Coordinates of C-alpha atoms in Angstrom, one line a residue:
Chain A
M1 CA -58.4 248.0 64.0
L2 CA -58.3 244.0 64.8
V3 CA -54.5 243.9 65.0
T4 CA -53.9 247.3 66.6
L5 CA -56.8 247.6 69.0
A6 CA -58.8 244.4 69.5
I7 CA -56.1 241.8 70.1
P8 CA -53.7 243.9 72.3
S9 CA -56.9 245.0 74.5
T10 CA -58.1 241.4 74.8
I11 CA -54.7 240.2 75.8
V12 CA -54.6 242.7 78.7
C13 CA -58.0 241.8 79.8
L14 CA -57.1 238.2 79.9
Y15 CA -54.0 238.8 81.7
S16 CA -55.8 240.8 84.3
L17 CA -57.7 237.7 85.3
L18 CA -54.7 235.5 85.7
T19 CA -52.1 234.8 88.6
R20 CA -48.5 236.0 88.5
G21 CA -46.0 233.9 87.3
A22 CA -42.8 233.5 89.6
Y23 CA -40.5 235.3 87.2
G24 CA -42.8 237.6 85.6
G25 CA -45.5 236.4 82.8
V26 CA -48.9 234.9 83.9
E27 CA -49.9 231.5 84.9
R28 CA -53.4 229.8 85.9
P29 CA -55.8 229.6 87.8
W30 CA -58.0 232.4 86.7
T31 CA -58.8 234.9 89.5
L32 CA -60.4 238.5 90.4
E33 CA -57.8 238.7 93.0
N34 CA -55.9 241.5 91.1
F35 CA -59.2 243.8 90.9
K36 CA -59.6 243.4 94.6
L37 CA -56.0 244.6 95.2
L38 CA -57.2 248.0 93.6
G39 CA -59.5 248.7 96.6
D40 CA -56.0 249.2 98.7
P41 CA -56.0 252.8 99.8
L42 CA -52.5 253.2 98.6
Y43 CA -53.7 252.5 95.1
L44 CA -56.8 254.6 95.4
M45 CA -54.7 257.5 96.6
I46 CA -52.6 257.2 93.5
F47 CA -55.6 257.0 91.3
F48 CA -57.1 260.3 92.6
R49 CA -53.6 261.9 92.4
S50 CA -53.5 261.0 88.9
L51 CA -57.1 262.1 88.2
W52 CA -56.4 265.4 89.9
I53 CA -53.2 266.1 88.1
A54 CA -54.6 265.0 84.8
A55 CA -57.7 267.3 85.3
A56 CA -55.4 270.2 86.4
A57 CA -53.5 269.7 83.2
T58 CA -56.4 269.7 81.2
A59 CA -57.7 272.9 82.5
L60 CA -54.4 274.5 82.0
C61 CA -54.0 273.4 78.6
I62 CA -57.6 274.5 77.5
G63 CA -57.0 277.8 79.4
L64 CA -53.8 278.5 77.7
A65 CA -54.9 277.2 74.1
F66 CA -58.1 279.2 74.0
P67 CA -56.5 282.5 73.9
L68 CA -53.7 281.2 71.7
V69 CA -56.5 279.8 69.2
L70 CA -58.4 283.0 69.1
F71 CA -55.0 284.9 68.2
I72 CA -54.2 282.5 65.6
A73 CA -57.6 282.6 64.0
R74 CA -57.2 286.3 63.7
S75 CA -53.5 286.5 62.7
R76 CA -52.6 286.8 59.0
R77 CA -50.2 284.1 59.2
K78 CA -52.5 281.1 60.3
N79 CA -50.4 278.5 58.7
L80 CA -47.1 279.5 60.1
C81 CA -48.5 279.8 63.6
L82 CA -50.1 276.3 63.4
S83 CA -46.8 274.9 62.1
L84 CA -45.1 276.4 65.2
V85 CA -47.6 274.6 67.5
I86 CA -46.8 271.3 65.8
L87 CA -43.0 272.0 65.5
P88 CA -42.0 270.3 69.1
F89 CA -43.4 267.0 67.6
W90 CA -40.2 266.9 65.3
T91 CA -38.2 266.1 68.4
S92 CA -38.6 263.1 70.7
F93 CA -40.7 263.8 73.8
L94 CA -38.1 262.0 75.7
I95 CA -35.5 264.6 74.6
R96 CA -37.9 267.6 75.2
I97 CA -38.4 266.2 78.9
Y98 CA -34.7 265.9 79.5
A99 CA -34.4 269.7 78.3
W100 CA -36.9 270.7 80.9
M101 CA -34.8 268.9 83.5
F102 CA -31.7 270.8 82.5
L103 CA -33.7 274.2 82.7
L104 CA -35.4 273.1 86.2
R105 CA -32.7 271.4 88.3
D106 CA -30.8 273.2 91.2
T107 CA -27.9 273.8 88.8
G108 CA -30.1 274.2 85.9
L109 CA -30.4 277.5 83.8
I110 CA -33.1 279.1 85.7
N111 CA -31.7 278.6 89.0
T112 CA -28.1 279.7 87.7
V113 CA -29.4 282.9 86.2
L114 CA -31.5 283.8 89.3
R115 CA -28.6 283.2 91.4
G116 CA -26.2 284.9 89.4
A117 CA -28.6 287.9 89.4
G118 CA -28.6 287.9 93.1
L119 CA -32.2 287.3 93.2
I120 CA -32.1 284.3 95.3
H121 CA -29.7 282.8 97.5
D122 CA -30.5 279.0 97.4
P123 CA -31.9 277.2 94.4
L124 CA -35.4 276.9 94.1
P125 CA -37.0 273.8 94.3
L126 CA -38.2 273.6 90.6
L127 CA -37.7 270.0 89.8
Y128 CA -39.2 266.6 91.5
N129 CA -42.6 267.9 92.5
D130 CA -46.2 268.1 91.3
G131 CA -45.6 271.4 89.7
A132 CA -42.8 270.2 87.5
V133 CA -45.2 267.3 86.3
L134 CA -47.9 269.5 85.7
L135 CA -45.5 271.8 83.8
G136 CA -44.4 268.9 81.9
L137 CA -47.8 267.6 80.9
V138 CA -49.2 271.1 79.9
Y139 CA -46.1 271.5 77.7
G140 CA -46.4 268.0 76.2
F141 CA -50.1 268.1 75.6
L142 CA -51.0 271.8 74.7
P143 CA -51.0 271.1 71.0
F144 CA -53.6 268.4 71.6
A145 CA -55.8 271.2 72.9
V146 CA -54.8 273.6 70.3
L147 CA -55.6 271.7 67.1
P148 CA -59.4 270.8 67.9
L149 CA -60.1 274.1 69.4
Y150 CA -58.7 275.8 66.4
A151 CA -60.8 273.5 64.2
T152 CA -64.1 274.9 65.9
V153 CA -62.7 278.6 66.2
E154 CA -62.0 278.8 62.4
R155 CA -65.3 277.5 61.4
L156 CA -67.1 280.3 63.6
D157 CA -69.3 282.7 61.6
P158 CA -67.8 286.0 62.3
A159 CA -71.2 287.5 61.7
L160 CA -72.3 286.1 64.9
L161 CA -69.6 288.0 66.7
E162 CA -70.7 291.3 65.0
A163 CA -74.3 290.4 65.9
A164 CA -73.5 290.0 69.5
A165 CA -71.5 293.4 69.4
D166 CA -74.4 295.1 67.4
L167 CA -76.8 293.8 70.1
G168 CA -74.7 295.6 72.9
A169 CA -72.5 292.9 74.0
K170 CA -68.8 294.1 75.1
P171 CA -66.1 291.8 73.8
L172 CA -65.8 289.8 77.1
D173 CA -69.6 289.2 77.2
A174 CA -69.5 288.1 73.7
L175 CA -66.7 285.7 74.4
F176 CA -68.6 284.0 77.2
R177 CA -72.0 284.2 75.6
V178 CA -71.4 283.4 72.1
T179 CA -67.8 282.1 71.2
I180 CA -67.2 279.8 74.0
P181 CA -70.8 278.0 73.9
L182 CA -70.3 277.7 70.2
C183 CA -67.0 276.2 70.5
A184 CA -68.2 273.7 73.3
P185 CA -67.6 270.8 70.9
G186 CA -64.0 271.8 70.2
I187 CA -63.6 272.1 74.0
R188 CA -64.9 268.7 74.7
A189 CA -62.5 267.3 72.2
A190 CA -59.6 269.3 73.5
A191 CA -60.5 268.0 76.8
I192 CA -60.7 264.3 75.9
L193 CA -57.5 264.4 73.9
T194 CA -55.5 265.9 76.6
F195 CA -57.1 264.2 79.7
V196 CA -57.0 260.7 78.6
P197 CA -53.1 260.7 77.6
C198 CA -52.4 262.9 80.8
L199 CA -54.1 260.2 83.1
G200 CA -52.0 257.4 81.5
T201 CA -48.7 259.3 81.6
Y202 CA -45.6 257.8 83.1
L203 CA -42.7 259.4 81.5
T204 CA -43.2 263.0 82.5
S205 CA -44.1 262.0 86.1
D206 CA -41.1 259.7 86.2
L207 CA -38.6 262.1 85.1
L208 CA -39.9 265.4 86.2
G209 CA -41.5 264.1 89.4
G210 CA -38.8 261.7 90.7
S211 CA -39.8 259.4 93.6
K212 CA -42.3 261.9 95.2
T213 CA -44.9 262.1 92.3
I214 CA -46.2 258.5 91.7
L215 CA -48.9 258.5 89.2
I216 CA -50.9 255.5 88.1
G217 CA -48.8 255.3 85.0
N218 CA -45.8 254.8 86.9
V219 CA -47.4 251.9 89.0
I220 CA -48.3 250.4 85.9
Q221 CA -44.9 250.5 84.4
N222 CA -43.4 249.2 87.8
Q223 CA -45.6 246.2 87.9
F224 CA -44.5 245.1 84.4
T225 CA -40.8 245.8 85.2
A226 CA -39.5 245.8 88.7
A227 CA -42.4 244.1 90.5
R228 CA -42.9 241.4 88.0
D229 CA -46.7 241.5 88.7
W230 CA -48.0 241.4 85.0
P231 CA -51.7 240.3 86.2
F232 CA -52.0 243.4 88.4
G233 CA -50.4 245.7 86.0
A234 CA -53.1 244.6 83.3
A235 CA -55.8 245.1 85.8
L236 CA -54.8 248.6 86.5
S237 CA -54.5 249.2 82.9
V238 CA -58.1 247.8 82.4
V239 CA -59.5 250.3 85.0
L240 CA -57.8 253.1 83.1
M241 CA -58.9 252.2 79.9
M242 CA -62.4 251.7 81.1
L243 CA -62.2 255.2 82.7
A244 CA -61.0 256.8 79.4
L245 CA -63.8 255.1 77.4
V246 CA -66.6 256.3 79.9
L247 CA -65.3 259.9 79.5
M248 CA -65.2 259.6 75.7
F249 CA -69.0 258.4 75.7
A250 CA -69.9 261.0 78.1
A251 CA -68.4 263.8 75.9
R252 CA -70.4 262.2 72.9
R253 CA -73.8 262.2 74.6
H254 CA -75.0 265.1 72.3
G255 CA -74.3 262.9 69.3
E256 CA -71.2 264.8 68.0
E257 CA -68.4 263.4 66.5
L258 CA -65.0 263.9 68.1
V259 CA -62.7 266.2 66.0
Chain B
M1 CA -84.4 320.4 62.3
P2 CA -81.1 318.1 61.4
A3 CA -81.3 314.9 60.1
L4 CA -81.4 311.9 62.4
L5 CA -78.6 310.1 60.7
E6 CA -76.0 312.1 58.9
L7 CA -73.0 310.8 56.9
K8 CA -70.6 313.5 56.0
Q9 CA -68.0 312.8 53.3
I10 CA -67.4 309.3 54.2
S11 CA -64.5 307.4 52.6
K12 CA -63.1 304.0 53.0
R13 CA -60.2 302.6 51.5
F14 CA -59.2 299.0 51.9
A15 CA -55.7 298.0 51.0
A16 CA -55.8 298.6 47.3
Q17 CA -59.1 299.8 46.4
C18 CA -61.6 302.7 47.5
A19 CA -65.0 301.0 48.5
V20 CA -66.6 304.1 49.4
A21 CA -65.7 307.7 48.3
D22 CA -66.9 310.8 49.7
V23 CA -70.3 309.6 50.6
S24 CA -72.7 312.2 52.1
L25 CA -76.3 311.4 53.2
A26 CA -78.9 312.7 55.5
I27 CA -81.8 310.3 56.8
E28 CA -84.7 312.0 58.6
R29 CA -86.4 310.4 61.6
G30 CA -89.0 307.9 60.8
Q31 CA -88.0 307.6 57.0
F32 CA -87.6 304.3 55.1
F33 CA -84.4 305.0 53.4
S34 CA -82.9 302.7 50.8
L35 CA -79.2 302.3 49.3
L36 CA -79.5 300.9 46.1
G37 CA -76.7 299.5 43.9
P38 CA -75.2 296.7 41.8
S39 CA -72.9 294.5 44.0
G40 CA -69.5 296.1 45.0
C41 CA -70.8 299.5 44.8
G42 CA -70.1 300.1 48.5
K43 CA -73.6 300.0 49.7
T44 CA -72.8 297.3 52.2
T45 CA -69.7 298.9 53.3
T46 CA -71.5 302.2 53.8
L47 CA -74.1 300.4 56.1
R48 CA -71.4 298.7 58.0
I49 CA -69.7 302.1 58.8
V50 CA -73.0 303.2 60.4
A51 CA -73.0 299.8 62.4
G52 CA -69.6 300.4 63.4
F53 CA -68.1 297.1 61.9
E54 CA -65.8 299.2 59.9
T55 CA -64.0 302.4 60.5
P56 CA -64.2 305.1 57.8
T57 CA -60.8 306.3 56.3
S58 CA -62.2 309.7 56.6
G59 CA -65.5 311.5 57.1
E60 CA -68.0 311.5 60.0
V61 CA -71.0 309.8 61.1
W62 CA -73.7 311.8 63.3
L63 CA -76.6 310.2 64.8
N64 CA -79.0 312.1 66.9
G65 CA -76.6 315.1 67.2
T66 CA -73.7 313.1 68.3
R67 CA -70.6 312.0 66.5
I68 CA -70.6 308.1 66.4
D69 CA -67.9 307.1 64.0
H70 CA -65.3 306.3 66.8
L71 CA -67.6 304.3 69.0
P72 CA -67.5 300.6 69.0
P73 CA -70.8 298.8 67.7
Y74 CA -72.1 298.0 71.2
Q75 CA -72.2 301.9 72.1
R76 CA -74.2 302.7 68.9
N77 CA -77.9 303.0 69.3
V78 CA -78.3 301.2 65.9
N79 CA -79.2 297.6 65.1
T80 CA -78.7 295.4 62.4
V81 CA -80.5 293.0 60.4
F82 CA -77.8 290.7 58.8
Q83 CA -78.2 289.2 55.3
S84 CA -77.4 285.8 56.8
Y85 CA -79.4 286.7 59.9
A86 CA -76.6 285.6 62.2
L87 CA -79.1 284.2 64.7
F88 CA -77.2 282.6 67.6
P89 CA -77.5 278.8 66.8
H90 CA -77.1 277.7 70.4
L91 CA -79.9 279.9 71.7
T92 CA -83.9 279.7 71.2
V93 CA -85.9 282.1 69.6
R94 CA -86.6 283.9 72.9
E95 CA -83.0 284.0 74.1
N96 CA -81.9 285.3 70.7
I97 CA -84.5 288.2 71.2
E98 CA -83.6 288.7 74.7
F99 CA -79.9 288.8 74.1
G100 CA -79.8 292.6 73.3
L101 CA -82.2 293.5 76.2
R102 CA -80.0 291.4 78.7
R103 CA -76.9 293.3 77.6
K104 CA -78.6 296.7 78.1
R105 CA -80.2 295.3 81.5
A106 CA -83.6 296.4 80.2
Y107 CA -86.7 296.3 82.3
G108 CA -90.1 294.5 81.3
C109 CA -87.9 292.0 79.2
A110 CA -90.6 289.5 79.0
A111 CA -93.4 291.9 78.0
R112 CA -91.3 293.5 75.4
V113 CA -90.3 290.0 74.0
A114 CA -94.0 289.1 73.9
N115 CA -95.0 292.2 72.2
V116 CA -92.4 291.9 69.3
L117 CA -93.1 288.3 68.8
E118 CA -96.5 289.1 68.1
Q119 CA -95.6 292.1 65.8
V120 CA -93.5 289.5 63.7
R121 CA -96.1 286.6 64.0
L122 CA -93.9 284.3 65.9
T123 CA -96.0 283.8 68.9
G124 CA -95.6 280.0 70.1
K125 CA -92.3 279.5 68.4
E126 CA -90.5 281.1 71.5
N127 CA -88.6 277.9 72.5
R128 CA -87.6 276.8 68.9
K129 CA -84.0 276.6 67.9
P130 CA -83.0 278.7 64.7
D131 CA -82.3 275.5 62.8
E132 CA -85.9 274.3 63.6
L133 CA -87.5 277.4 61.9
S134 CA -88.0 278.0 58.0
G135 CA -86.3 280.7 56.1
G136 CA -89.0 283.2 56.4
E137 CA -89.2 282.6 60.2
R138 CA -85.5 283.0 60.8
Q139 CA -85.7 286.4 58.8
R140 CA -88.4 287.5 61.2
V141 CA -86.5 286.4 64.2
A142 CA -83.6 288.6 63.0
L143 CA -86.0 291.4 62.6
A144 CA -87.6 290.9 65.9
R145 CA -84.0 290.8 67.7
A146 CA -83.0 294.1 66.5
L147 CA -86.5 295.9 66.6
V148 CA -87.1 294.9 70.3
L149 CA -84.2 297.2 71.2
E150 CA -86.1 300.3 69.5
P151 CA -83.0 301.6 68.1
D152 CA -82.6 305.1 66.5
V153 CA -81.8 303.5 63.1
L154 CA -82.5 299.8 62.1
L155 CA -80.0 298.6 59.4
L156 CA -81.1 296.1 57.0
D157 CA -78.5 294.5 54.8
E158 CA -80.3 292.6 52.0
P159 CA -82.8 291.1 54.3
L160 CA -85.0 289.5 51.7
S161 CA -82.4 288.2 49.5
A162 CA -82.1 284.7 51.1
L163 CA -86.0 284.2 50.5
D164 CA -87.6 282.7 47.6
P165 CA -89.1 284.9 45.3
Q166 CA -92.8 284.3 46.0
L167 CA -92.1 284.9 50.0
R168 CA -90.1 288.1 49.1
K169 CA -92.9 290.0 47.7
Q170 CA -95.2 289.0 50.9
V171 CA -92.3 290.0 53.2
R172 CA -91.5 293.3 51.6
A173 CA -95.3 294.4 52.3
E174 CA -95.0 293.0 55.8
L175 CA -91.5 295.0 56.2
K176 CA -93.2 298.2 55.1
D177 CA -96.1 297.7 57.4
L178 CA -93.8 297.1 60.3
Q179 CA -91.8 300.1 59.7
R180 CA -94.8 302.4 59.5
R181 CA -96.3 300.9 62.6
S182 CA -93.1 301.0 64.8
G183 CA -92.1 304.5 63.4
I184 CA -88.6 303.4 63.4
T185 CA -86.2 304.7 60.8
F186 CA -84.9 302.0 58.5
L187 CA -81.7 302.2 56.3
F188 CA -82.1 299.4 53.7
V189 CA -79.5 298.0 51.7
T190 CA -80.6 296.3 48.5
H191 CA -79.4 295.4 44.9
D192 CA -83.0 295.0 44.0
Q193 CA -84.5 298.1 42.3
E194 CA -88.1 296.9 42.6
E195 CA -87.6 296.7 46.4
A196 CA -86.0 300.0 46.7
L197 CA -88.6 301.8 44.3
S198 CA -91.6 300.4 46.1
L199 CA -90.5 300.4 49.8
S200 CA -88.5 303.8 50.1
D201 CA -89.6 307.1 51.3
R202 CA -86.3 308.4 50.0
M203 CA -83.4 306.4 48.3
A204 CA -79.8 306.8 47.3
V205 CA -78.4 305.0 44.2
M206 CA -74.5 304.2 44.4
N207 CA -72.1 303.2 41.7
G208 CA -68.6 302.6 42.1
G209 CA -68.4 303.8 45.6
V210 CA -70.0 307.2 45.1
V211 CA -73.6 308.3 45.3
E212 CA -74.9 308.9 42.0
Q213 CA -78.3 310.5 43.2
A214 CA -80.4 310.6 46.4
G215 CA -84.0 311.6 46.4
T216 CA -87.6 310.1 46.1
P217 CA -87.9 307.0 44.0
R218 CA -90.1 309.0 41.8
E219 CA -87.6 311.8 41.3
I220 CA -84.8 309.3 40.5
Y221 CA -86.8 307.1 38.2
Q222 CA -88.4 310.1 36.2
R223 CA -85.4 312.5 36.3
P224 CA -82.2 310.5 36.7
K225 CA -79.1 312.6 36.7
T226 CA -76.7 310.3 35.0
K227 CA -76.7 307.7 32.0
F228 CA -75.8 305.1 34.6
L229 CA -78.9 305.8 36.6
A230 CA -81.3 305.9 33.7
S231 CA -79.9 302.5 32.6
F232 CA -79.8 300.8 35.9
L233 CA -83.5 301.7 37.2
G234 CA -86.0 300.3 35.0
A235 CA -85.6 299.6 31.2
M236 CA -84.4 302.5 28.9
N237 CA -84.3 302.8 25.0
W238 CA -81.2 304.8 23.7
I239 CA -82.1 306.4 20.7
G240 CA -79.3 308.5 19.1
G241 CA -78.1 309.2 22.7
V242 CA -81.4 310.2 23.9
G243 CA -83.2 308.0 26.6
V244 CA -86.7 307.1 26.3
R245 CA -88.6 304.7 28.9
P246 CA -90.3 301.7 27.1
E247 CA -93.8 302.8 28.8
C248 CA -93.3 306.2 27.1
T249 CA -92.8 304.8 23.7
R250 CA -95.9 304.6 21.5
I251 CA -96.2 302.1 18.6
A252 CA -98.8 301.8 15.8
R253 CA -99.2 300.4 12.4
E254 CA -100.2 303.8 10.9
S255 CA -97.8 306.7 11.3
N256 CA -99.2 309.5 13.4
G257 CA -97.3 312.0 11.1
N258 CA -94.9 314.2 13.3
G259 CA -91.5 312.6 13.9
A260 CA -92.6 308.9 13.7
R261 CA -90.0 306.3 12.8
R262 CA -90.4 303.4 10.9
G263 CA -89.2 300.0 12.0
L264 CA -89.6 296.2 11.8
V265 CA -91.0 294.1 14.8
T266 CA -88.1 291.9 15.8
R267 CA -89.8 290.6 18.9
S268 CA -93.0 290.3 20.8
V269 CA -93.2 289.2 24.3
F270 CA -96.6 288.5 26.1
L271 CA -96.2 289.3 29.9
G272 CA -99.7 289.0 31.0
S273 CA -100.5 292.6 32.0
S274 CA -98.7 294.2 29.1
I275 CA -96.7 293.1 26.0
H276 CA -93.1 294.0 25.2
V277 CA -92.7 294.8 21.4
E278 CA -89.0 295.1 20.3
T279 CA -88.5 297.0 17.1
R280 CA -85.4 297.6 14.9
L281 CA -85.5 301.0 13.6
E282 CA -84.3 302.0 9.9
N283 CA -81.0 303.6 11.7
G284 CA -80.3 300.2 13.4
D285 CA -81.4 301.2 16.8
V286 CA -83.6 298.7 18.7
V287 CA -86.5 300.1 20.7
L288 CA -88.5 298.5 23.3
A289 CA -92.3 299.6 23.5
Q290 CA -94.5 298.3 26.5
V291 CA -98.2 298.3 25.3
A292 CA -101.3 297.2 26.8
A293 CA -102.3 293.6 26.7
N294 CA -105.6 294.3 25.6
G295 CA -104.5 296.4 22.7
D296 CA -103.1 295.4 19.1
A297 CA -101.1 292.3 18.7
Y298 CA -98.0 292.7 16.6
R299 CA -96.5 290.0 14.7
E300 CA -92.6 289.4 14.1
G301 CA -91.6 291.3 10.9
E302 CA -94.4 293.4 10.7
T303 CA -93.6 297.1 9.8
V304 CA -94.7 299.7 12.4
H305 CA -94.3 303.2 13.4
V306 CA -92.6 304.4 16.6
W307 CA -92.7 307.7 18.3
W308 CA -92.9 309.4 21.8
N309 CA -93.4 312.8 23.3
S310 CA -90.6 315.0 23.4
S311 CA -91.2 315.8 27.0
D312 CA -90.3 312.1 27.9
E313 CA -86.9 312.4 26.5
L314 CA -84.1 312.2 28.8
H315 CA -81.0 314.0 27.7
F316 CA -77.5 313.6 29.4
P317 CA -74.4 315.6 28.7
E318 CA -71.9 313.2 26.9

């Protein structure tokens, strides 16, 4: 814990309070200037965009994962299904995002097939927009929503659903009155596990969003590389970490353990 | 008048085995009807077929003159008290009881809930969650949740089995009272013969997926049709293929002459209201006799004479 969490976090916090060096790195004096810079409307806009995209990706992940999990829990080949959910992790995330680029670009598989079939004349703008980023995020983090949800759905007593039907609840009614409320801890865990990494993402937005979709992760990356403003990058990271921590504690307010 | 609930030649086969085979039952309105049998005899499956949680492989279920075996559970006017109670843990007592009323968009919800809470003596606990209740209280919520809907038939799946023995006897009496007062037809599944005998107007004993006998508790106890029933219900002495109940078996130090058999007392157990005396006859059969506690006491090793009235003998074809 000390080596992997406390020390790096402390370094980031300290850096955020220093002045930028001429060639990257940090130097004294200590200052709060970096945090004041965050008030700039440009960065606020990017922050809100990041929040919005992460929230949308989380909602989509849970919306897709829930029916999938209900299906897996009832299927006879639960282990096979779960293995398939985890299977993409066997390949690098970078390579999988490149694969999406090959599918989505103007001369990619989807556009080529659609044009070949004569359905469209000009290629559809599938790549380098918010939609592509959202797709990449949902694709990448769906397993993080599926696993905690599955853990709660699996533990659900089937007698409770029988009781709901017995008392006159139609299947959809039982889903909203019994299944979903009882899976609330799993839904919260799934939301945290997808929202937090989505908020800090830079690879997906960089490759699928192009220059048009800049998210907070890209700004941070940029500060440490091209812009050579380490203290400001560190300040952005600190704010992001705080946001994630606040969310985690908010989700735990009922005293439940996550996953 | 046709029966309220009728099962016609119901069979249910799971992958390999046959859980219920050709079961036919007729249950009249207002009856307390028990399904009794050892575990795995098919009684719970039969109940689940009536509730709609299982579809019979063949046969028909008729309720109130309508065939219901193809209907989903939420369209059947029967309600279940589950063995595990299956109370919704995220809802309060009141919300649990209201659940069915809300689904049916029933009028006078509050009054009906208040009334049923009073019937099961839970007034004042409306706002508790199930995990804040005792086992007996949870059982009563499960009962109230089903009763409040005034079903044609209330299905009870071993509702007393999770209670401790002392509480069980008390709840048993309350259950019978509740059934009488509400007039609702009860279909009660149990493996406890004492429960079935004491509660039922009529009962059916199941074994290996078939109904061995249906009738009043007295009929089945006194005139069991099969050897299984004779052994399963109460204690039974088997002497040369003939069955005699311990309470019909007489025992004395002096022979009464006609047909008494000699034996040695092997055990004498004092049970408070009666004494169980176990005797080994000269032919090797072991006979249990139930004698009054205020009668003679027999010591182990003592020679005694055992006899019974031939009218108390139960004969079964081999």
